Amino acid sequence: MPHQPPPQQPPSNPTVTNQLTKSANLPDFLLTALSLFLFITAPKHHLPPRALSLSSPPSSTNRRFIRLTSTMSQNFNSNPNPNFNFRAFPTPQSLSDWLKPRLPSDSFASWGTKPGTKNVHNLWLELADGETSLVDEVPPIRNLEVVCVRILGRNNKLLIESHQELSDGSIRKRDRPLSEKLKSGEDIEGAVKRAIKEELGSLIFRVNDNEEKNVDFDEIVRVVMDSYEKKVEERVSLSYPGLPACYVLHIVDAFVEGLPEDEFVTEEGMEYEGFDSSGFADEAVAVKKHFWKWVDIDSL
């Protein structure tokens, strides 16, 4: 005999029992019509809103200036969207040939001739040193990461670089804390100490009466990890007119022992170190002197 399903238990509610009994006496097509009617007239429940796609952010967040914060444990050392680096341009001339048709002619001609600007040799050295990458657009976009060191002093003071003297004799205004481009793969704390050594080292060595330049910067520099902040800025570079740039700024506070409390000057002696043998560094516009002053933090 074919297997029979177990008999269903009658519902305990007599009202339900009567409804089922009446339904059983109705023809099948009437049951179908009744089911369709109940489905149409039933109250509609609103569906939950569709999740926002992260691949295309809303226009309200698509801004030219973005402010972000994070912890020092994360890795912020990869340049955003690099397309071209040093390997694509074996010489400054090859870089110049690539840039000319992609930049306004008057802007490119001012590189290294307009006071305060740098030339194509400088940009080539940045690529060679892993400090910059270029995105192939018209005009190209210069991608770089910069560590900004807020050196704190007594009485709520902050050290500011007022201006620089360049190798061509021109003066470049700064009015900002000590800053230095990150090299490829460099961590933030290491970049902070290297920046302090390069831009304040001439004074620190002199204060410590150390001509061998082997001062332990781990002892005289204290980086405040909890102060870390990250920003992204997009603007046309002042060093390279006509060339848009995307700056990833890593901002952190630090204390440095032995700095004067008045205005002072330091000499840049380590820029483009390691490229002297190529001869290209001799053609670049280099920073010769840094001019520093203390300002009230509250005034900024």
PDB file of C-alpha atoms in Angstrom:
ATOM      1  CA  MET A   1       0.000   0.000   0.000  1.00  0.00           C
ATOM      2  CA  PRO A   2       1.202   3.543  -0.687  1.00  0.00           C
ATOM      3  CA  HIS A   3       2.524   5.428   2.274  1.00  0.00           C
ATOM      4  CA  GLN A   4      -0.119   7.636   3.816  1.00  0.00           C
ATOM      5  CA  PRO A   5       0.841  10.883   5.563  1.00  0.00           C
ATOM      6  CA  PRO A   6      -0.002  11.022   9.251  1.00  0.00           C
ATOM      7  CA  PRO A   7      -3.364  12.551   9.980  1.00  0.00           C
ATOM      8  CA  GLN A   8      -3.243  16.226  10.953  1.00  0.00           C
ATOM      9  CA  GLN A   9      -4.330  17.193  14.422  1.00  0.00           C
ATOM     10  CA  PRO A  10      -7.417  19.371  14.381  1.00  0.00           C
ATOM     11  CA  PRO A  11      -6.750  22.903  15.568  1.00  0.00           C
ATOM     12  CA  SER A  12      -7.804  23.645  19.100  1.00  0.00           C
ATOM     13  CA  ASN A  13      -9.436  26.957  18.103  1.00  0.00           C
ATOM     14  CA  PRO A  14     -13.052  26.259  17.073  1.00  0.00           C
ATOM     15  CA  THR A  15     -13.201  29.401  14.948  1.00  0.00           C
ATOM     16  CA  VAL A  16     -10.263  28.254  12.870  1.00  0.00           C
ATOM     17  CA  THR A  17     -11.848  24.825  12.581  1.00  0.00           C
ATOM     18  CA  ASN A  18     -15.039  26.277  11.145  1.00  0.00           C
ATOM     19  CA  GLN A  19     -13.086  28.384   8.636  1.00  0.00           C
ATOM     20  CA  LEU A  20     -11.117  25.392   7.432  1.00  0.00           C
ATOM     21  CA  THR A  21     -14.257  23.337   7.159  1.00  0.00           C
ATOM     22  CA  LYS A  22     -15.958  25.965   5.028  1.00  0.00           C
ATOM     23  CA  SER A  23     -12.843  26.364   2.888  1.00  0.00           C
ATOM     24  CA  ALA A  24     -12.698  22.657   2.243  1.00  0.00           C
ATOM     25  CA  ASN A  25     -16.166  22.795   0.708  1.00  0.00           C
ATOM     26  CA  LEU A  26     -15.206  25.534  -1.777  1.00  0.00           C
ATOM     27  CA  PRO A  27     -14.006  24.685  -5.261  1.00  0.00           C
ATOM     28  CA  ASP A  28     -10.260  25.039  -5.945  1.00  0.00           C
ATOM     29  CA  PHE A  29     -10.594  28.057  -8.219  1.00  0.00           C
ATOM     30  CA  LEU A  30     -12.525  29.924  -5.511  1.00  0.00           C
ATOM     31  CA  LEU A  31      -9.755  29.165  -3.032  1.00  0.00           C
ATOM     32  CA  THR A  32      -7.178  30.509  -5.488  1.00  0.00           C
ATOM     33  CA  ALA A  33      -9.195  33.689  -6.013  1.00  0.00           C
ATOM     34  CA  LEU A  34      -9.618  34.159  -2.296  1.00  0.00           C
ATOM     35  CA  SER A  35      -5.856  33.732  -1.701  1.00  0.00           C
ATOM     36  CA  LEU A  36      -5.039  36.276  -4.414  1.00  0.00           C
ATOM     37  CA  PHE A  37      -7.524  38.765  -2.957  1.00  0.00           C
ATOM     38  CA  LEU A  38      -6.058  38.437   0.534  1.00  0.00           C
ATOM     39  CA  PHE A  39      -2.490  38.922  -0.847  1.00  0.00           C
ATOM     40  CA  ILE A  40      -3.432  42.108  -2.722  1.00  0.00           C
ATOM     41  CA  THR A  41      -5.374  43.674   0.136  1.00  0.00           C
ATOM     42  CA  ALA A  42      -2.841  42.771   2.842  1.00  0.00           C
ATOM     43  CA  PRO A  43      -0.944  45.770   4.333  1.00  0.00           C
ATOM     44  CA  LYS A  44       2.403  46.387   2.687  1.00  0.00           C
ATOM     45  CA  HIS A  45       5.551  46.424   4.835  1.00  0.00           C
ATOM     46  CA  HIS A  46       8.234  48.875   3.814  1.00  0.00           C
ATOM     47  CA  LEU A  47      11.488  47.294   2.692  1.00  0.00           C
ATOM     48  CA  PRO A  48      14.687  48.405   4.444  1.00  0.00           C
ATOM     49  CA  PRO A  49      16.642  51.076   2.563  1.00  0.00           C
ATOM     50  CA  ARG A  50      19.216  49.762   0.086  1.00  0.00           C
ATOM     51  CA  ALA A  51      22.793  49.778   1.373  1.00  0.00           C
ATOM     52  CA  LEU A  52      24.939  52.634   0.047  1.00  0.00           C
ATOM     53  CA  SER A  53      27.610  51.509  -2.390  1.00  0.00           C
ATOM     54  CA  LEU A  54      31.098  52.319  -1.154  1.00  0.00           C
ATOM     55  CA  SER A  55      32.485  52.264  -4.669  1.00  0.00           C
ATOM     56  CA  SER A  56      30.843  55.607  -5.434  1.00  0.00           C
ATOM     57  CA  PRO A  57      30.725  57.938  -2.402  1.00  0.00           C
ATOM     58  CA  PRO A  58      27.945  60.519  -2.185  1.00  0.00           C
ATOM     59  CA  SER A  59      28.682  63.919  -3.654  1.00  0.00           C
ATOM     60  CA  SER A  60      28.639  65.559  -0.240  1.00  0.00           C
ATOM     61  CA  THR A  61      31.862  63.713   0.644  1.00  0.00           C
ATOM     62  CA  ASN A  62      33.606  64.344  -2.659  1.00  0.00           C
ATOM     63  CA  ARG A  63      35.618  67.346  -1.490  1.00  0.00           C
ATOM     64  CA  ARG A  64      39.010  68.762  -2.293  1.00  0.00           C
ATOM     65  CA  PHE A  65      40.079  68.684   1.377  1.00  0.00           C
ATOM     66  CA  ILE A  66      39.683  65.594   3.535  1.00  0.00           C
ATOM     67  CA  ARG A  67      40.623  65.322   7.197  1.00  0.00           C
ATOM     68  CA  LEU A  68      41.269  61.901   8.661  1.00  0.00           C
ATOM     69  CA  THR A  69      42.570  60.558  11.933  1.00  0.00           C
ATOM     70  CA  SER A  70      44.023  57.147  12.734  1.00  0.00           C
ATOM     71  CA  THR A  71      46.517  55.321  14.912  1.00  0.00           C
ATOM     72  CA  MET A  72      50.212  54.981  14.363  1.00  0.00           C
ATOM     73  CA  SER A  73      49.889  51.204  14.033  1.00  0.00           C
ATOM     74  CA  GLN A  74      48.362  51.507  10.568  1.00  0.00           C
ATOM     75  CA  ASN A  75      50.458  51.680   7.439  1.00  0.00           C
ATOM     76  CA  PHE A  76      50.248  55.061   5.695  1.00  0.00           C
ATOM     77  CA  ASN A  77      53.381  54.797   3.603  1.00  0.00           C
ATOM     78  CA  SER A  78      52.102  53.860   0.146  1.00  0.00           C
ATOM     79  CA  ASN A  79      51.727  56.693  -2.328  1.00  0.00           C
ATOM     80  CA  PRO A  80      48.148  56.953  -3.649  1.00  0.00           C
ATOM     81  CA  ASN A  81      47.677  55.610  -7.195  1.00  0.00           C
ATOM     82  CA  PRO A  82      51.285  55.709  -8.415  1.00  0.00           C
ATOM     83  CA  ASN A  83      51.636  55.353 -12.190  1.00  0.00           C
ATOM     84  CA  PHE A  84      55.174  56.459 -12.955  1.00  0.00           C
ATOM     85  CA  ASN A  85      58.279  56.428 -10.834  1.00  0.00           C
ATOM     86  CA  PHE A  86      62.012  56.683 -11.336  1.00  0.00           C
ATOM     87  CA  ARG A  87      62.266  53.642 -13.623  1.00  0.00           C
ATOM     88  CA  ALA A  88      60.085  55.291 -16.270  1.00  0.00           C
ATOM     89  CA  PHE A  89      62.519  58.210 -16.637  1.00  0.00           C
ATOM     90  CA  PRO A  90      66.213  57.243 -16.747  1.00  0.00           C
ATOM     91  CA  THR A  91      67.334  60.900 -16.999  1.00  0.00           C
ATOM     92  CA  PRO A  92      65.931  64.342 -16.178  1.00  0.00           C
ATOM     93  CA  GLN A  93      65.770  65.028 -19.922  1.00  0.00           C
ATOM     94  CA  SER A  94      63.448  62.063 -20.483  1.00  0.00           C
ATOM     95  CA  LEU A  95      61.207  63.391 -17.720  1.00  0.00           C
ATOM     96  CA  SER A  96      61.259  66.860 -19.278  1.00  0.00           C
ATOM     97  CA  ASP A  97      60.288  65.449 -22.685  1.00  0.00           C
ATOM     98  CA  TRP A  98      57.343  63.640 -21.098  1.00  0.00           C
ATOM     99  CA  LEU A  99      56.141  66.671 -19.119  1.00  0.00           C
ATOM    100  CA  LYS A 100      56.307  69.346 -21.841  1.00  0.00           C
ATOM    101  CA  PRO A 101      53.253  68.293 -23.884  1.00  0.00           C
ATOM    102  CA  ARG A 102      51.250  67.693 -20.701  1.00  0.00           C
ATOM    103  CA  LEU A 103      51.778  71.049 -18.938  1.00  0.00           C
ATOM    104  CA  PRO A 104      51.005  74.660 -19.845  1.00  0.00           C
ATOM    105  CA  SER A 105      54.115  75.937 -21.624  1.00  0.00           C
ATOM    106  CA  ASP A 106      54.352  79.149 -19.587  1.00  0.00           C
ATOM    107  CA  SER A 107      54.086  77.235 -16.301  1.00  0.00           C
ATOM    108  CA  PHE A 108      56.698  74.659 -17.222  1.00  0.00           C
ATOM    109  CA  ALA A 109      59.067  77.378 -18.454  1.00  0.00           C
ATOM    110  CA  SER A 110      58.954  79.029 -15.028  1.00  0.00           C
ATOM    111  CA  TRP A 111      60.360  75.966 -13.254  1.00  0.00           C
ATOM    112  CA  GLY A 112      63.673  76.944 -11.716  1.00  0.00           C
ATOM    113  CA  THR A 113      63.516  80.476 -13.133  1.00  0.00           C
ATOM    114  CA  LYS A 114      60.697  81.953 -11.080  1.00  0.00           C
ATOM    115  CA  PRO A 115      61.947  82.742  -7.542  1.00  0.00           C
ATOM    116  CA  GLY A 116      61.054  80.042  -5.057  1.00  0.00           C
ATOM    117  CA  THR A 117      60.439  77.326  -7.658  1.00  0.00           C
ATOM    118  CA  LYS A 118      62.355  74.140  -8.389  1.00  0.00           C
ATOM    119  CA  ASN A 119      63.339  72.621 -11.741  1.00  0.00           C
ATOM    120  CA  VAL A 120      62.879  69.312 -13.521  1.00  0.00           C
ATOM    121  CA  HIS A 121      66.088  67.962 -11.961  1.00  0.00           C
ATOM    122  CA  ASN A 122      64.479  68.347  -8.534  1.00  0.00           C
ATOM    123  CA  LEU A 123      61.412  66.404  -9.596  1.00  0.00           C
ATOM    124  CA  TRP A 124      63.569  63.700 -11.175  1.00  0.00           C
ATOM    125  CA  LEU A 125      65.536  63.358  -7.923  1.00  0.00           C
ATOM    126  CA  GLU A 126      62.275  63.057  -5.967  1.00  0.00           C
ATOM    127  CA  LEU A 127      61.258  60.193  -8.240  1.00  0.00           C
ATOM    128  CA  ALA A 128      64.679  58.572  -7.952  1.00  0.00           C
ATOM    129  CA  ASP A 129      64.596  58.813  -4.150  1.00  0.00           C
ATOM    130  CA  GLY A 130      61.126  57.276  -3.876  1.00  0.00           C
ATOM    131  CA  GLU A 131      59.554  60.470  -2.558  1.00  0.00           C
ATOM    132  CA  THR A 132      57.176  61.141  -5.459  1.00  0.00           C
ATOM    133  CA  SER A 133      55.162  59.321  -8.096  1.00  0.00           C
ATOM    134  CA  LEU A 134      53.324  60.701 -11.122  1.00  0.00           C
ATOM    135  CA  VAL A 135      49.859  59.877 -12.443  1.00  0.00           C
ATOM    136  CA  ASP A 136      49.585  59.924 -16.238  1.00  0.00           C
ATOM    137  CA  GLU A 137      46.912  62.553 -16.771  1.00  0.00           C
ATOM    138  CA  VAL A 138      46.832  65.936 -18.483  1.00  0.00           C
ATOM    139  CA  PRO A 139      48.180  67.654 -16.531  1.00  0.00           C
ATOM    140  CA  PRO A 140      49.951  64.894 -14.578  1.00  0.00           C
ATOM    141  CA  ILE A 141      49.348  64.581 -10.842  1.00  0.00           C
ATOM    142  CA  ARG A 142      52.252  64.488  -8.415  1.00  0.00           C
ATOM    143  CA  ASN A 143      51.590  62.120  -5.507  1.00  0.00           C
ATOM    144  CA  LEU A 144      53.659  62.391  -2.348  1.00  0.00           C
ATOM    145  CA  GLU A 145      53.524  61.897   1.388  1.00  0.00           C
ATOM    146  CA  VAL A 146      54.861  64.492   3.807  1.00  0.00           C
ATOM    147  CA  VAL A 147      55.594  64.273   7.512  1.00  0.00           C
ATOM    148  CA  CYS A 148      54.790  67.528   9.353  1.00  0.00           C
ATOM    149  CA  VAL A 149      56.522  67.781  12.731  1.00  0.00           C
ATOM    150  CA  ARG A 150      54.956  70.146  15.247  1.00  0.00           C
ATOM    151  CA  ILE A 151      57.974  70.786  17.505  1.00  0.00           C
ATOM    152  CA  LEU A 152      56.696  72.064  20.831  1.00  0.00           C
ATOM    153  CA  GLY A 153      58.641  74.361  23.152  1.00  0.00           C
ATOM    154  CA  ARG A 154      58.178  76.093  26.452  1.00  0.00           C
ATOM    155  CA  ASN A 155      55.278  78.411  27.285  1.00  0.00           C
ATOM    156  CA  ASN A 156      52.937  76.915  24.705  1.00  0.00           C
ATOM    157  CA  LYS A 157      55.244  77.683  21.765  1.00  0.00           C
ATOM    158  CA  LEU A 158      55.445  75.999  18.373  1.00  0.00           C
ATOM    159  CA  LEU A 159      58.475  76.027  16.070  1.00  0.00           C
ATOM    160  CA  ILE A 160      57.763  77.465  12.611  1.00  0.00           C
ATOM    161  CA  GLU A 161      60.017  77.677   9.565  1.00  0.00           C
ATOM    162  CA  SER A 162      59.490  81.264   8.410  1.00  0.00           C
ATOM    163  CA  HIS A 163      61.416  81.015   5.121  1.00  0.00           C
ATOM    164  CA  GLN A 164      64.220  79.280   3.219  1.00  0.00           C
ATOM    165  CA  GLU A 165      67.220  80.486   1.280  1.00  0.00           C
ATOM    166  CA  LEU A 166      67.737  78.490  -1.929  1.00  0.00           C
ATOM    167  CA  SER A 167      70.924  77.751  -3.828  1.00  0.00           C
ATOM    168  CA  ASP A 168      69.964  80.204  -6.578  1.00  0.00           C
ATOM    169  CA  GLY A 169      69.797  83.013  -4.004  1.00  0.00           C
ATOM    170  CA  SER A 170      65.993  83.256  -3.985  1.00  0.00           C
ATOM    171  CA  ILE A 171      63.876  83.240  -0.830  1.00  0.00           C
ATOM    172  CA  ARG A 172      60.940  80.889  -0.418  1.00  0.00           C
ATOM    173  CA  LYS A 173      58.348  81.705   2.239  1.00  0.00           C
ATOM    174  CA  ARG A 174      57.185  78.815   4.374  1.00  0.00           C
ATOM    175  CA  ASP A 175      55.375  79.838   7.605  1.00  0.00           C
ATOM    176  CA  ARG A 176      54.750  76.229   8.552  1.00  0.00           C
ATOM    177  CA  PRO A 177      56.126  73.588  10.931  1.00  0.00           C
ATOM    178  CA  LEU A 178      59.088  71.468   9.933  1.00  0.00           C
ATOM    179  CA  SER A 179      58.095  69.192   7.058  1.00  0.00           C
ATOM    180  CA  GLU A 180      59.833  66.597   4.937  1.00  0.00           C
ATOM    181  CA  LYS A 181      58.800  64.214   2.162  1.00  0.00           C
ATOM    182  CA  LEU A 182      58.575  60.552   3.118  1.00  0.00           C
ATOM    183  CA  LYS A 183      60.674  58.024   1.271  1.00  0.00           C
ATOM    184  CA  SER A 184      59.147  54.814  -0.054  1.00  0.00           C
ATOM    185  CA  GLY A 185      58.564  52.313   2.769  1.00  0.00           C
ATOM    186  CA  GLU A 186      59.624  54.736   5.524  1.00  0.00           C
ATOM    187  CA  ASP A 187      57.731  54.656   8.823  1.00  0.00           C
ATOM    188  CA  ILE A 188      56.446  57.837  10.436  1.00  0.00           C
ATOM    189  CA  GLU A 189      58.685  57.898  13.503  1.00  0.00           C
ATOM    190  CA  GLY A 190      61.781  57.238  11.423  1.00  0.00           C
ATOM    191  CA  ALA A 191      60.796  60.008   9.011  1.00  0.00           C
ATOM    192  CA  VAL A 192      60.322  62.448  11.910  1.00  0.00           C
ATOM    193  CA  LYS A 193      63.820  61.849  13.253  1.00  0.00           C
ATOM    194  CA  ARG A 194      65.368  61.990   9.780  1.00  0.00           C
ATOM    195  CA  ALA A 195      63.590  65.305   9.082  1.00  0.00           C
ATOM    196  CA  ILE A 196      64.834  66.787  12.352  1.00  0.00           C
ATOM    197  CA  LYS A 197      68.360  65.575  11.637  1.00  0.00           C
ATOM    198  CA  GLU A 198      68.390  67.004   8.106  1.00  0.00           C
ATOM    199  CA  GLU A 199      66.846  70.403   8.832  1.00  0.00           C
ATOM    200  CA  LEU A 200      67.938  71.065  12.426  1.00  0.00           C
ATOM    201  CA  GLY A 201      71.033  68.866  12.519  1.00  0.00           C
ATOM    202  CA  SER A 202      73.574  71.619  11.909  1.00  0.00           C
ATOM    203  CA  LEU A 203      72.424  73.358  15.107  1.00  0.00           C
ATOM    204  CA  ILE A 204      72.051  70.175  17.158  1.00  0.00           C
ATOM    205  CA  PHE A 205      75.569  69.016  16.271  1.00  0.00           C
ATOM    206  CA  ARG A 206      76.932  72.442  17.160  1.00  0.00           C
ATOM    207  CA  VAL A 207      75.058  72.594  20.486  1.00  0.00           C
ATOM    208  CA  ASN A 208      76.319  69.134  21.394  1.00  0.00           C
ATOM    209  CA  ASP A 209      79.838  70.074  20.224  1.00  0.00           C
ATOM    210  CA  ASN A 210      79.902  66.967  18.083  1.00  0.00           C
ATOM    211  CA  GLU A 211      81.756  67.334  14.822  1.00  0.00           C
ATOM    212  CA  GLU A 212      81.457  63.616  14.124  1.00  0.00           C
ATOM    213  CA  LYS A 213      77.681  64.044  13.667  1.00  0.00           C
ATOM    214  CA  ASN A 214      76.891  60.892  15.584  1.00  0.00           C
ATOM    215  CA  VAL A 215      74.404  62.378  18.063  1.00  0.00           C
ATOM    216  CA  ASP A 216      71.809  59.845  19.225  1.00  0.00           C
ATOM    217  CA  PHE A 217      68.543  61.402  18.037  1.00  0.00           C
ATOM    218  CA  ASP A 218      66.583  58.722  19.892  1.00  0.00           C
ATOM    219  CA  GLU A 219      67.722  60.406  23.100  1.00  0.00           C
ATOM    220  CA  ILE A 220      67.043  64.051  22.215  1.00  0.00           C
ATOM    221  CA  VAL A 221      63.856  63.598  20.150  1.00  0.00           C
ATOM    222  CA  ARG A 222      60.577  62.436  21.670  1.00  0.00           C
ATOM    223  CA  VAL A 223      57.713  61.803  19.255  1.00  0.00           C
ATOM    224  CA  VAL A 224      54.217  62.077  20.752  1.00  0.00           C
ATOM    225  CA  MET A 225      52.504  59.102  19.122  1.00  0.00           C
ATOM    226  CA  ASP A 226      49.020  59.944  20.411  1.00  0.00           C
ATOM    227  CA  SER A 227      49.060  63.284  18.585  1.00  0.00           C
ATOM    228  CA  TYR A 228      49.170  61.665  15.139  1.00  0.00           C
ATOM    229  CA  GLU A 229      46.800  63.094  12.540  1.00  0.00           C
ATOM    230  CA  LYS A 230      46.392  62.530   8.819  1.00  0.00           C
ATOM    231  CA  LYS A 231      45.173  64.931   6.134  1.00  0.00           C
ATOM    232  CA  VAL A 232      44.875  64.787   2.371  1.00  0.00           C
ATOM    233  CA  GLU A 233      45.220  67.996   0.365  1.00  0.00           C
ATOM    234  CA  GLU A 234      44.968  68.580  -3.371  1.00  0.00           C
ATOM    235  CA  ARG A 235      46.483  71.773  -4.770  1.00  0.00           C
ATOM    236  CA  VAL A 236      48.851  73.053  -7.418  1.00  0.00           C
ATOM    237  CA  SER A 237      52.442  72.824  -6.255  1.00  0.00           C
ATOM    238  CA  LEU A 238      54.271  76.076  -5.529  1.00  0.00           C
ATOM    239  CA  SER A 239      57.575  74.393  -6.309  1.00  0.00           C
ATOM    240  CA  TYR A 240      56.383  73.187  -9.724  1.00  0.00           C
ATOM    241  CA  PRO A 241      53.871  75.689 -11.196  1.00  0.00           C
ATOM    242  CA  GLY A 242      51.107  74.112 -13.249  1.00  0.00           C
ATOM    243  CA  LEU A 243      51.612  70.655 -11.752  1.00  0.00           C
ATOM    244  CA  PRO A 244      48.706  69.528  -9.512  1.00  0.00           C
ATOM    245  CA  ALA A 245      49.692  67.576  -6.437  1.00  0.00           C
ATOM    246  CA  CYS A 246      48.027  65.265  -3.950  1.00  0.00           C
ATOM    247  CA  TYR A 247      49.654  65.588  -0.524  1.00  0.00           C
ATOM    248  CA  VAL A 248      49.129  62.965   2.157  1.00  0.00           C
ATOM    249  CA  LEU A 249      50.136  64.830   5.317  1.00  0.00           C
ATOM    250  CA  HIS A 250      51.229  62.924   8.426  1.00  0.00           C
ATOM    251  CA  ILE A 251      51.134  65.399  11.329  1.00  0.00           C
ATOM    252  CA  VAL A 252      52.671  64.600  14.681  1.00  0.00           C
ATOM    253  CA  ASP A 253      53.948  66.497  17.747  1.00  0.00           C
ATOM    254  CA  ALA A 254      57.503  66.149  19.017  1.00  0.00           C
ATOM    255  CA  PHE A 255      59.906  67.566  21.593  1.00  0.00           C
ATOM    256  CA  VAL A 256      63.551  68.264  20.740  1.00  0.00           C
ATOM    257  CA  GLU A 257      66.159  68.990  23.409  1.00  0.00           C
ATOM    258  CA  GLY A 258      68.702  71.786  23.081  1.00  0.00           C
ATOM    259  CA  LEU A 259      66.920  74.189  20.717  1.00  0.00           C
ATOM    260  CA  PRO A 260      67.316  77.949  21.294  1.00  0.00           C
ATOM    261  CA  GLU A 261      64.314  79.856  22.602  1.00  0.00           C
ATOM    262  CA  ASP A 262      64.895  82.746  20.182  1.00  0.00           C
ATOM    263  CA  GLU A 263      64.942  82.823  16.383  1.00  0.00           C
ATOM    264  CA  PHE A 264      67.743  80.814  14.778  1.00  0.00           C
ATOM    265  CA  VAL A 265      69.103  79.622  11.416  1.00  0.00           C
ATOM    266  CA  THR A 266      70.190  76.150  10.303  1.00  0.00           C
ATOM    267  CA  GLU A 267      72.022  74.961   7.213  1.00  0.00           C
ATOM    268  CA  GLU A 268      70.847  72.188   4.929  1.00  0.00           C
ATOM    269  CA  GLY A 269      73.744  69.850   4.299  1.00  0.00           C
ATOM    270  CA  MET A 270      72.120  66.524   3.434  1.00  0.00           C
ATOM    271  CA  GLU A 271      69.681  67.269   0.614  1.00  0.00           C
ATOM    272  CA  TYR A 272      70.066  64.898  -2.351  1.00  0.00           C
ATOM    273  CA  GLU A 273      72.708  62.951  -0.467  1.00  0.00           C
ATOM    274  CA  GLY A 274      73.760  59.924  -2.489  1.00  0.00           C
ATOM    275  CA  PHE A 275      73.145  61.490  -5.895  1.00  0.00           C
ATOM    276  CA  ASP A 276      76.342  63.490  -6.169  1.00  0.00           C
ATOM    277  CA  SER A 277      77.958  60.877  -8.400  1.00  0.00           C
ATOM    278  CA  SER A 278      75.234  61.222 -11.031  1.00  0.00           C
ATOM    279  CA  GLY A 279      75.873  64.941 -11.483  1.00  0.00           C
ATOM    280  CA  PHE A 280      72.129  65.597 -11.710  1.00  0.00           C
ATOM    281  CA  ALA A 281      72.000  66.943  -8.150  1.00  0.00           C
ATOM    282  CA  ASP A 282      74.297  69.816  -9.163  1.00  0.00           C
ATOM    283  CA  GLU A 283      71.600  71.079 -11.550  1.00  0.00           C
ATOM    284  CA  ALA A 284      68.831  71.010  -8.952  1.00  0.00           C
ATOM    285  CA  VAL A 285      67.721  73.982  -6.852  1.00  0.00           C
ATOM    286  CA  ALA A 286      68.709  73.080  -3.303  1.00  0.00           C
ATOM    287  CA  VAL A 287      67.794  74.517   0.084  1.00  0.00           C
ATOM    288  CA  LYS A 288      70.799  76.143   1.734  1.00  0.00           C
ATOM    289  CA  LYS A 289      69.406  77.707   4.909  1.00  0.00           C
ATOM    290  CA  HIS A 290      66.316  77.358   7.090  1.00  0.00           C
ATOM    291  CA  PHE A 291      65.055  80.264   9.194  1.00  0.00           C
ATOM    292  CA  TRP A 292      63.123  79.345  12.351  1.00  0.00           C
ATOM    293  CA  LYS A 293      61.015  81.154  14.919  1.00  0.00           C
ATOM    294  CA  TRP A 294      58.701  80.301  17.810  1.00  0.00           C
ATOM    295  CA  VAL A 295      55.046  81.321  17.740  1.00  0.00           C
ATOM    296  CA  ASP A 296      52.179  80.986  20.200  1.00  0.00           C
ATOM    297  CA  ILE A 297      50.097  77.936  19.437  1.00  0.00           C
ATOM    298  CA  ASP A 298      46.931  79.822  20.346  1.00  0.00           C
ATOM    299  CA  SER A 299      47.673  82.422  17.644  1.00  0.00           C
ATOM    300  CA  LEU A 300      47.529  79.866  14.826  1.00  0.00           C
TER     301      LEU A 300
END
